[in-house]
Amino acid sequence: MRAKIVLLSAEGVENQQIAEQLQTSNPTVGLWRRRFAESGLSGIEKDATRPGRPRRDRREIERTIVELTTQSKPKNATHWSTRSLASELQTAPVMVQRVWKVHGLQPHRVRSFKLSSDPNFTDKVIDIVGLYLDPPEHALVFSVDEKSPIQALDRTQPGLPIKRGRCGTMTLDYKRNGTTTLFAAIEVLDGIVISECMPRHRHQESLRFLKRIDRETVPGFDVHLIVDNYATHKHPKVTRWLERNPRFHVHFTPTSASWLNIIERFFRDLTTKRIRRRTFASVVELRTAIEAYIAAHNRDPRPFIWSAEADKIIEKVGRLRVALNDSRSS
């Protein structure tokens, strides 16, 4: 088209006629006539260079983005967004997004934590991790805890089922139809779960569950129980029963370290797979669903394999303590 513009103009054809003949505009015809007049063939062979925005040092921008993201906050918010930081630095939001992705920065997310202040943290971690990784012979190791209260929730309106292009739905509001407490103990080696749902969560129920474990385990084997520091586990009557039954050995997790108890992983699966998205018209219906889930688990038990070594856990917690102390001092 550029060559035709030049040839037609050389024949004396007017710009308007050239534009109509080549189905283009008058400014386009004038542009390429002027380019040919100024630079000859080289003026129409390729587009002229465009200056664009002034180039900024990418490494400098990247360093500034990382520094502001990790060391500052916007005046009117708790964290930066791609748009707010891009506006602050007068750059494109996509540039901020790329830098965040490269450096693994996600300022919109936050994780909760609780650092144990137990003075015997190290000894307890070594003890419990040792039971997971190298359980004693002729003994059974159970991770024990109570999940309470589990609510029997019924929705005020029926939800819609899942379909192509739409997830399942359920109402935000609900009706409470009572609660139950699940006492559970998972055997570390084979994954078998001993459980019982009870209406309350007192030392009486804890004693009842201990006796159930006693009945359902092989006589003559020592039984090691990994439990948290809930008050019922240390009640005087519970303590006296344990003294009268010397084959039971209790190992307390460090305070604020429930993640060290494997049964918590089983409780999470129970909640996500059986409870959270179900509706229950009564506590009986809730208990039936829980018992059915545990029965199905015990027909094909799969233990949770502990892989973290004690020294690595202690080292990681030590680094966290140093980081927290540094943040306080700064």
mmCIF file of C-alpha atoms in Angstrom:
data_model
loop_
_atom_site.group_PDB
_atom_site.id
_atom_site.type_symbol
_atom_site.label_atom_id
_atom_site.label_comp_id
_atom_site.label_asym_id
_atom_site.label_seq_id
_atom_site.Cartn_x
_atom_site.Cartn_y
_atom_site.Cartn_z
ATOM 1 C CA MET A 1 0.000 0.000 0.000
ATOM 2 C CA ARG A 2 2.851 2.401 0.785
ATOM 3 C CA ALA A 3 4.462 1.746 -2.609
ATOM 4 C CA LYS A 4 1.126 2.355 -4.389
ATOM 5 C CA ILE A 5 0.716 5.659 -2.531
ATOM 6 C CA VAL A 6 4.152 6.794 -3.746
ATOM 7 C CA LEU A 7 3.551 5.653 -7.360
ATOM 8 C CA LEU A 8 0.090 7.242 -7.598
ATOM 9 C CA SER A 9 1.347 10.495 -6.128
ATOM 10 C CA ALA A 10 4.164 10.492 -8.712
ATOM 11 C CA GLU A 11 1.462 10.321 -11.421
ATOM 12 C CA GLY A 12 -0.123 13.478 -9.944
ATOM 13 C CA VAL A 13 -3.148 11.839 -8.317
ATOM 14 C CA GLU A 14 -4.605 13.840 -5.420
ATOM 15 C CA ASN A 15 -4.495 12.521 -1.854
ATOM 16 C CA GLN A 16 -8.289 12.210 -1.614
ATOM 17 C CA GLN A 17 -8.436 10.092 -4.776
ATOM 18 C CA ILE A 18 -5.528 7.883 -3.582
ATOM 19 C CA ALA A 19 -7.252 7.339 -0.230
ATOM 20 C CA GLU A 20 -10.527 6.340 -1.937
ATOM 21 C CA GLN A 21 -8.774 4.059 -4.414
ATOM 22 C CA LEU A 22 -6.690 2.264 -1.724
ATOM 23 C CA GLN A 23 -9.500 2.350 0.902
ATOM 24 C CA THR A 24 -7.456 4.246 3.476
ATOM 25 C CA SER A 25 -7.502 7.735 4.995
ATOM 26 C CA ASN A 26 -6.120 11.072 3.880
ATOM 27 C CA PRO A 27 -3.701 11.342 6.886
ATOM 28 C CA THR A 28 -2.256 7.935 6.007
ATOM 29 C CA VAL A 29 -1.619 8.970 2.414
ATOM 30 C CA GLY A 30 -0.043 12.231 3.540
ATOM 31 C CA LEU A 31 2.148 10.406 6.101
ATOM 32 C CA TRP A 32 3.770 8.037 3.617
ATOM 33 C CA ARG A 33 4.171 10.707 0.922
ATOM 34 C CA ARG A 34 6.044 12.832 3.459
ATOM 35 C CA ARG A 35 8.149 9.879 4.658
ATOM 36 C CA PHE A 36 9.161 9.057 1.070
ATOM 37 C CA ALA A 37 9.987 12.659 0.335
ATOM 38 C CA GLU A 38 12.194 12.881 3.449
ATOM 39 C CA SER A 39 13.968 9.483 3.410
ATOM 40 C CA GLY A 40 13.281 7.789 0.091
ATOM 41 C CA LEU A 41 12.675 4.014 0.061
ATOM 42 C CA SER A 42 14.011 3.587 3.604
ATOM 43 C CA GLY A 43 11.225 5.883 4.838
ATOM 44 C CA ILE A 44 8.475 3.487 3.733
ATOM 45 C CA GLU A 45 10.196 0.118 4.304
ATOM 46 C CA LYS A 46 9.483 0.067 8.082
ATOM 47 C CA ASP A 47 7.757 2.030 10.809
ATOM 48 C CA ALA A 48 9.634 4.802 12.548
ATOM 49 C CA THR A 49 10.835 4.104 16.077
ATOM 50 C CA ARG A 50 8.494 5.149 18.900
ATOM 51 C CA PRO A 51 10.063 6.617 22.027
ATOM 52 C CA GLY A 52 7.396 5.352 24.501
ATOM 53 C CA ARG A 53 7.719 5.972 28.222
ATOM 54 C CA PRO A 54 11.157 6.655 29.679
ATOM 55 C CA ARG A 55 12.827 3.350 30.593
ATOM 56 C CA ARG A 56 13.322 2.669 34.279
ATOM 57 C CA ASP A 57 15.824 0.271 35.759
ATOM 58 C CA ARG A 58 13.838 -2.959 36.296
ATOM 59 C CA ARG A 59 16.110 -4.122 39.094
ATOM 60 C CA GLU A 60 15.605 -0.878 40.976
ATOM 61 C CA ILE A 61 11.821 -1.104 40.641
ATOM 62 C CA GLU A 62 11.854 -4.740 41.726
ATOM 63 C CA ARG A 63 13.938 -3.942 44.794
ATOM 64 C CA THR A 64 11.629 -1.059 45.729
ATOM 65 C CA ILE A 65 8.525 -3.235 45.332
ATOM 66 C CA VAL A 66 9.966 -5.920 47.606
ATOM 67 C CA GLU A 67 11.064 -3.386 50.232
ATOM 68 C CA LEU A 68 7.717 -1.592 50.381
ATOM 69 C CA THR A 69 5.755 -4.852 50.413
ATOM 70 C CA THR A 70 7.718 -6.377 53.283
ATOM 71 C CA GLN A 71 8.633 -3.292 55.328
ATOM 72 C CA SER A 72 5.754 -0.845 55.027
ATOM 73 C CA LYS A 73 1.976 -0.494 54.921
ATOM 74 C CA PRO A 74 -0.272 1.905 53.033
ATOM 75 C CA LYS A 75 -1.773 4.772 55.045
ATOM 76 C CA ASN A 76 -5.366 3.569 54.791
ATOM 77 C CA ALA A 77 -5.005 -0.228 54.771
ATOM 78 C CA THR A 78 -3.286 -3.134 56.512
ATOM 79 C CA HIS A 79 -1.499 -4.397 53.402
ATOM 80 C CA TRP A 80 -0.642 -3.462 49.848
ATOM 81 C CA SER A 81 -2.624 -4.524 46.799
ATOM 82 C CA THR A 82 -1.179 -4.638 43.293
ATOM 83 C CA ARG A 83 -3.063 -1.502 42.339
ATOM 84 C CA SER A 84 -2.303 0.515 45.464
ATOM 85 C CA LEU A 85 1.423 -0.296 45.298
ATOM 86 C CA ALA A 86 1.530 0.341 41.561
ATOM 87 C CA SER A 87 -0.098 3.738 42.131
ATOM 88 C CA GLU A 88 2.420 4.529 44.865
ATOM 89 C CA LEU A 89 5.354 3.705 42.588
ATOM 90 C CA GLN A 90 3.754 4.985 39.362
ATOM 91 C CA THR A 91 4.179 1.671 37.599
ATOM 92 C CA ALA A 92 1.831 -0.947 36.142
ATOM 93 C CA PRO A 93 -0.083 -3.361 38.436
ATOM 94 C CA VAL A 94 1.132 -6.255 36.296
ATOM 95 C CA MET A 95 4.706 -5.289 37.173
ATOM 96 C CA VAL A 96 3.917 -5.539 40.893
ATOM 97 C CA GLN A 97 2.156 -8.853 40.345
ATOM 98 C CA ARG A 98 5.148 -10.331 38.512
ATOM 99 C CA VAL A 99 7.604 -9.256 41.212
ATOM 100 C CA TRP A 100 5.370 -10.706 43.943
ATOM 101 C CA LYS A 101 5.144 -13.992 42.060
ATOM 102 C CA VAL A 102 8.923 -14.244 41.568
ATOM 103 C CA HIS A 103 9.622 -13.528 45.259
ATOM 104 C CA GLY A 104 6.706 -15.565 46.625
ATOM 105 C CA LEU A 105 5.044 -12.538 48.239
ATOM 106 C CA GLN A 106 1.332 -12.731 49.116
ATOM 107 C CA PRO A 107 0.501 -9.699 51.276
ATOM 108 C CA HIS A 108 -3.247 -10.481 51.171
ATOM 109 C CA ARG A 109 -2.684 -13.708 53.120
ATOM 110 C CA VAL A 110 -1.807 -14.228 56.774
ATOM 111 C CA ARG A 111 -1.225 -17.337 58.859
ATOM 112 C CA SER A 112 -2.022 -17.692 62.532
ATOM 113 C CA PHE A 113 0.436 -19.298 64.938
ATOM 114 C CA LYS A 114 1.048 -19.862 68.616
ATOM 115 C CA LEU A 115 4.559 -20.316 69.933
ATOM 116 C CA SER A 116 4.751 -22.709 72.858
ATOM 117 C CA SER A 117 6.123 -21.249 76.077
ATOM 118 C CA ASP A 118 6.407 -24.646 77.747
ATOM 119 C CA PRO A 119 9.720 -24.785 79.665
ATOM 120 C CA ASN A 120 9.926 -28.522 78.864
ATOM 121 C CA PHE A 121 9.177 -28.043 75.175
ATOM 122 C CA THR A 122 12.351 -29.748 73.925
ATOM 123 C CA ASP A 123 12.004 -32.811 76.158
ATOM 124 C CA LYS A 124 8.338 -33.292 75.272
ATOM 125 C CA VAL A 125 8.979 -32.962 71.533
ATOM 126 C CA ILE A 126 11.777 -35.531 71.670
ATOM 127 C CA ASP A 127 9.565 -37.881 73.694
ATOM 128 C CA ILE A 128 6.484 -37.685 71.435
ATOM 129 C CA VAL A 129 8.320 -37.674 68.104
ATOM 130 C CA GLY A 130 10.276 -40.690 69.361
ATOM 131 C CA LEU A 131 6.972 -42.530 69.920
ATOM 132 C CA TYR A 132 5.894 -41.679 66.360
ATOM 133 C CA LEU A 133 9.122 -42.593 64.597
ATOM 134 C CA ASP A 134 10.307 -45.474 66.793
ATOM 135 C CA PRO A 135 7.444 -46.862 68.933
ATOM 136 C CA PRO A 136 8.441 -49.306 71.703
ATOM 137 C CA GLU A 137 8.035 -53.062 71.193
ATOM 138 C CA HIS A 138 5.142 -54.941 72.825
ATOM 139 C CA ALA A 139 3.319 -51.662 73.291
ATOM 140 C CA LEU A 140 0.526 -49.664 71.653
ATOM 141 C CA VAL A 141 0.822 -45.931 70.964
ATOM 142 C CA PHE A 142 -2.382 -43.886 70.729
ATOM 143 C CA SER A 143 -2.898 -40.239 69.881
ATOM 144 C CA VAL A 144 -5.894 -39.174 71.964
ATOM 145 C CA ASP A 145 -8.081 -36.081 72.093
ATOM 146 C CA GLU A 146 -11.654 -34.831 72.253
ATOM 147 C CA LYS A 147 -13.428 -32.858 69.544
ATOM 148 C CA SER A 148 -15.992 -30.634 71.204
ATOM 149 C CA PRO A 149 -18.504 -29.311 70.814
ATOM 150 C CA ILE A 150 -19.632 -30.682 67.436
ATOM 151 C CA GLN A 151 -22.849 -28.907 66.511
ATOM 152 C CA ALA A 152 -25.787 -30.569 64.782
ATOM 153 C CA LEU A 153 -26.562 -27.766 62.338
ATOM 154 C CA ASP A 154 -29.540 -27.687 60.024
ATOM 155 C CA ARG A 155 -29.902 -25.047 57.307
ATOM 156 C CA THR A 156 -32.936 -22.793 57.183
ATOM 157 C CA GLN A 157 -33.431 -23.499 53.470
ATOM 158 C CA PRO A 158 -32.361 -26.361 51.197
ATOM 159 C CA GLY A 159 -29.253 -25.730 49.109
ATOM 160 C CA LEU A 160 -28.763 -26.251 45.389
ATOM 161 C CA PRO A 161 -26.761 -29.251 44.124
ATOM 162 C CA ILE A 162 -23.510 -28.951 42.234
ATOM 163 C CA LYS A 163 -23.787 -28.700 38.455
ATOM 164 C CA ARG A 164 -21.611 -27.791 35.518
ATOM 165 C CA GLY A 165 -20.370 -24.223 35.926
ATOM 166 C CA ARG A 166 -21.767 -23.861 39.458
ATOM 167 C CA CYS A 167 -20.677 -25.166 42.839
ATOM 168 C CA GLY A 168 -23.100 -26.478 45.420
ATOM 169 C CA THR A 169 -24.795 -23.899 47.640
ATOM 170 C CA MET A 170 -26.025 -23.700 51.222
ATOM 171 C CA THR A 171 -27.594 -20.927 53.255
ATOM 172 C CA LEU A 172 -25.502 -18.751 55.544
ATOM 173 C CA ASP A 173 -27.922 -19.040 58.467
ATOM 174 C CA TYR A 174 -28.675 -22.262 60.307
ATOM 175 C CA LYS A 175 -30.538 -23.863 63.192
ATOM 176 C CA ARG A 176 -28.708 -25.445 66.132
ATOM 177 C CA ASN A 177 -30.064 -28.840 67.122
ATOM 178 C CA GLY A 178 -27.690 -29.705 69.956
ATOM 179 C CA THR A 179 -24.069 -30.779 70.329
ATOM 180 C CA THR A 180 -21.977 -33.846 70.994
ATOM 181 C CA THR A 181 -18.360 -34.491 71.976
ATOM 182 C CA LEU A 182 -16.254 -37.048 70.138
ATOM 183 C CA PHE A 183 -13.632 -38.873 72.180
ATOM 184 C CA ALA A 184 -11.161 -40.553 69.835
ATOM 185 C CA ALA A 185 -7.839 -42.406 69.970
ATOM 186 C CA ILE A 186 -5.944 -43.363 66.812
ATOM 187 C CA GLU A 187 -3.353 -46.139 66.968
ATOM 188 C CA VAL A 188 -0.164 -44.761 65.473
ATOM 189 C CA LEU A 189 1.044 -47.889 63.670
ATOM 190 C CA ASP A 190 -2.113 -49.261 62.040
ATOM 191 C CA GLY A 191 -4.462 -46.238 62.072
ATOM 192 C CA ILE A 192 -7.345 -47.972 63.883
ATOM 193 C CA VAL A 193 -9.584 -45.479 65.706
ATOM 194 C CA ILE A 194 -11.299 -46.163 69.033
ATOM 195 C CA SER A 195 -14.080 -43.634 69.548
ATOM 196 C CA GLU A 196 -17.222 -42.740 71.429
ATOM 197 C CA CYS A 197 -19.612 -39.794 71.240
ATOM 198 C CA MET A 198 -20.695 -38.427 74.600
ATOM 199 C CA PRO A 199 -23.011 -35.554 75.576
ATOM 200 C CA ARG A 200 -20.537 -33.785 77.873
ATOM 201 C CA HIS A 201 -16.817 -33.214 78.241
ATOM 202 C CA ARG A 202 -15.827 -33.762 81.884
ATOM 203 C CA HIS A 203 -13.397 -35.944 83.782
ATOM 204 C CA GLN A 204 -16.168 -38.563 84.124
ATOM 205 C CA GLU A 205 -16.327 -38.923 80.348
ATOM 206 C CA SER A 206 -12.523 -39.012 80.150
ATOM 207 C CA LEU A 207 -12.443 -41.894 82.656
ATOM 208 C CA ARG A 208 -15.139 -43.714 80.728
ATOM 209 C CA PHE A 209 -13.138 -43.409 77.516
ATOM 210 C CA LEU A 210 -9.918 -44.602 79.190
ATOM 211 C CA LYS A 211 -11.756 -47.709 80.327
ATOM 212 C CA ARG A 212 -12.991 -48.246 76.785
ATOM 213 C CA ILE A 213 -9.416 -48.107 75.475
ATOM 214 C CA ASP A 214 -8.461 -50.589 78.203
ATOM 215 C CA ARG A 215 -11.203 -53.012 77.080
ATOM 216 C CA GLU A 216 -10.483 -52.754 73.363
ATOM 217 C CA THR A 217 -6.689 -53.176 73.449
ATOM 218 C CA VAL A 218 -4.626 -56.347 73.783
ATOM 219 C CA PRO A 219 -4.155 -57.281 77.478
ATOM 220 C CA GLY A 220 -0.573 -57.347 78.670
ATOM 221 C CA PHE A 221 0.616 -54.665 76.235
ATOM 222 C CA ASP A 222 1.699 -51.289 77.500
ATOM 223 C CA VAL A 223 -0.458 -48.433 76.232
ATOM 224 C CA HIS A 224 1.147 -45.045 75.553
ATOM 225 C CA LEU A 225 -1.296 -42.141 75.267
ATOM 226 C CA ILE A 226 -0.315 -38.844 73.637
ATOM 227 C CA VAL A 227 -2.688 -36.180 74.993
ATOM 228 C CA ASP A 228 -2.871 -32.403 75.334
ATOM 229 C CA ASN A 229 -2.982 -30.385 78.543
ATOM 230 C CA TYR A 230 -6.757 -30.115 78.914
ATOM 231 C CA ALA A 231 -7.801 -30.032 82.573
ATOM 232 C CA THR A 232 -9.762 -33.318 82.487
ATOM 233 C CA HIS A 233 -6.601 -35.222 81.515
ATOM 234 C CA LYS A 234 -4.986 -34.129 84.783
ATOM 235 C CA HIS A 235 -7.999 -34.452 87.067
ATOM 236 C CA PRO A 236 -7.175 -36.212 90.381
ATOM 237 C CA LYS A 237 -9.608 -39.060 89.672
ATOM 238 C CA VAL A 238 -8.102 -39.600 86.235
ATOM 239 C CA THR A 239 -4.621 -39.540 87.732
ATOM 240 C CA ARG A 240 -5.597 -42.116 90.386
ATOM 241 C CA TRP A 241 -7.065 -44.428 87.750
ATOM 242 C CA LEU A 242 -3.844 -44.237 85.735
ATOM 243 C CA GLU A 243 -1.832 -45.079 88.851
ATOM 244 C CA ARG A 244 -3.999 -48.165 89.382
ATOM 245 C CA ASN A 245 -3.452 -49.213 85.774
ATOM 246 C CA PRO A 246 0.325 -49.128 85.328
ATOM 247 C CA ARG A 247 0.252 -50.363 81.729
ATOM 248 C CA PHE A 248 -1.010 -46.898 80.758
ATOM 249 C CA HIS A 249 1.653 -44.239 80.174
ATOM 250 C CA VAL A 250 0.572 -40.639 79.472
ATOM 251 C CA HIS A 251 2.712 -38.302 77.355
ATOM 252 C CA PHE A 252 1.601 -34.661 77.414
ATOM 253 C CA THR A 253 2.207 -32.451 74.395
ATOM 254 C CA PRO A 254 3.845 -29.064 75.032
ATOM 255 C CA THR A 255 1.405 -26.279 75.797
ATOM 256 C CA SER A 256 0.102 -24.504 72.686
ATOM 257 C CA ALA A 257 1.378 -27.319 70.463
ATOM 258 C CA SER A 258 -1.726 -29.251 69.435
ATOM 259 C CA TRP A 259 -0.138 -29.721 65.986
ATOM 260 C CA LEU A 260 2.056 -32.365 67.640
ATOM 261 C CA ASN A 261 -0.974 -34.608 68.193
ATOM 262 C CA ILE A 262 -1.757 -36.731 65.125
ATOM 263 C CA ILE A 263 -5.417 -37.168 66.068
ATOM 264 C CA GLU A 264 -5.953 -33.513 65.118
ATOM 265 C CA ARG A 265 -5.279 -34.501 61.491
ATOM 266 C CA PHE A 266 -7.990 -37.157 61.722
ATOM 267 C CA PHE A 267 -10.417 -34.610 63.190
ATOM 268 C CA ARG A 268 -9.744 -32.275 60.274
ATOM 269 C CA ASP A 269 -10.611 -34.981 57.749
ATOM 270 C CA LEU A 270 -13.764 -35.861 59.676
ATOM 271 C CA THR A 271 -14.870 -32.226 59.621
ATOM 272 C CA THR A 272 -14.183 -31.552 55.944
ATOM 273 C CA LYS A 273 -15.414 -34.877 54.582
ATOM 274 C CA ARG A 274 -18.387 -35.674 56.816
ATOM 275 C CA ILE A 275 -19.620 -32.752 58.916
ATOM 276 C CA ARG A 276 -19.065 -29.297 57.406
ATOM 277 C CA ARG A 277 -21.272 -29.651 54.328
ATOM 278 C CA ARG A 278 -23.959 -31.875 55.879
ATOM 279 C CA THR A 279 -27.173 -30.900 57.627
ATOM 280 C CA PHE A 280 -28.319 -32.637 60.800
ATOM 281 C CA ALA A 281 -31.845 -32.473 62.173
ATOM 282 C CA SER A 282 -30.787 -33.952 65.520
ATOM 283 C CA VAL A 283 -27.809 -35.012 67.625
ATOM 284 C CA VAL A 284 -28.693 -38.651 66.932
ATOM 285 C CA GLU A 285 -28.334 -38.014 63.200
ATOM 286 C CA LEU A 286 -24.985 -36.278 63.799
ATOM 287 C CA ARG A 287 -23.666 -39.150 65.924
ATOM 288 C CA THR A 288 -24.790 -41.685 63.327
ATOM 289 C CA ALA A 289 -22.866 -39.834 60.604
ATOM 290 C CA ILE A 290 -19.702 -39.636 62.753
ATOM 291 C CA GLU A 291 -19.864 -43.301 63.715
ATOM 292 C CA ALA A 292 -20.421 -44.320 60.085
ATOM 293 C CA TYR A 293 -17.363 -42.328 58.994
ATOM 294 C CA ILE A 294 -15.157 -43.920 61.670
ATOM 295 C CA ALA A 295 -16.486 -47.422 60.882
ATOM 296 C CA ALA A 296 -15.620 -46.909 57.198
ATOM 297 C CA HIS A 297 -12.161 -45.672 58.194
ATOM 298 C CA ASN A 298 -11.542 -48.741 60.383
ATOM 299 C CA ARG A 299 -12.501 -51.136 57.567
ATOM 300 C CA ASP A 300 -9.546 -49.810 55.587
ATOM 301 C CA PRO A 301 -7.365 -47.973 58.140
ATOM 302 C CA ARG A 302 -4.513 -45.824 56.918
ATOM 303 C CA PRO A 303 -2.175 -44.395 59.542
ATOM 304 C CA PHE A 304 -0.826 -40.871 59.365
ATOM 305 C CA ILE A 305 2.921 -41.123 58.847
ATOM 306 C CA TRP A 306 4.935 -38.679 60.942
ATOM 307 C CA SER A 307 8.036 -37.519 59.054
ATOM 308 C CA ALA A 308 9.409 -34.466 60.909
ATOM 309 C CA GLU A 309 12.406 -35.270 63.108
ATOM 310 C CA ALA A 310 12.596 -33.801 66.596
ATOM 311 C CA ASP A 311 15.835 -31.871 66.068
ATOM 312 C CA LYS A 312 14.437 -30.157 62.958
ATOM 313 C CA ILE A 313 11.283 -29.140 64.830
ATOM 314 C CA ILE A 314 13.322 -27.739 67.729
ATOM 315 C CA GLU A 315 15.634 -25.895 65.330
ATOM 316 C CA LYS A 316 12.695 -24.354 63.449
ATOM 317 C CA VAL A 317 11.004 -23.213 66.668
ATOM 318 C CA GLY A 318 14.329 -21.732 67.794
ATOM 319 C CA ARG A 319 14.570 -19.688 64.597
ATOM 320 C CA LEU A 320 11.033 -18.461 65.134
ATOM 321 C CA ARG A 321 11.859 -17.347 68.681
ATOM 322 C CA VAL A 322 14.836 -15.365 67.399
ATOM 323 C CA ALA A 323 12.733 -13.757 64.663
ATOM 324 C CA LEU A 324 10.020 -12.775 67.132
ATOM 325 C CA ASN A 325 12.560 -11.308 69.554
ATOM 326 C CA ASP A 326 14.146 -9.314 66.731
ATOM 327 C CA SER A 327 10.773 -7.959 65.635
ATOM 328 C CA ARG A 328 9.964 -6.867 69.187
ATOM 329 C CA SER A 329 13.286 -5.116 69.636
ATOM 330 C CA SER A 330 12.909 -3.298 66.339
#
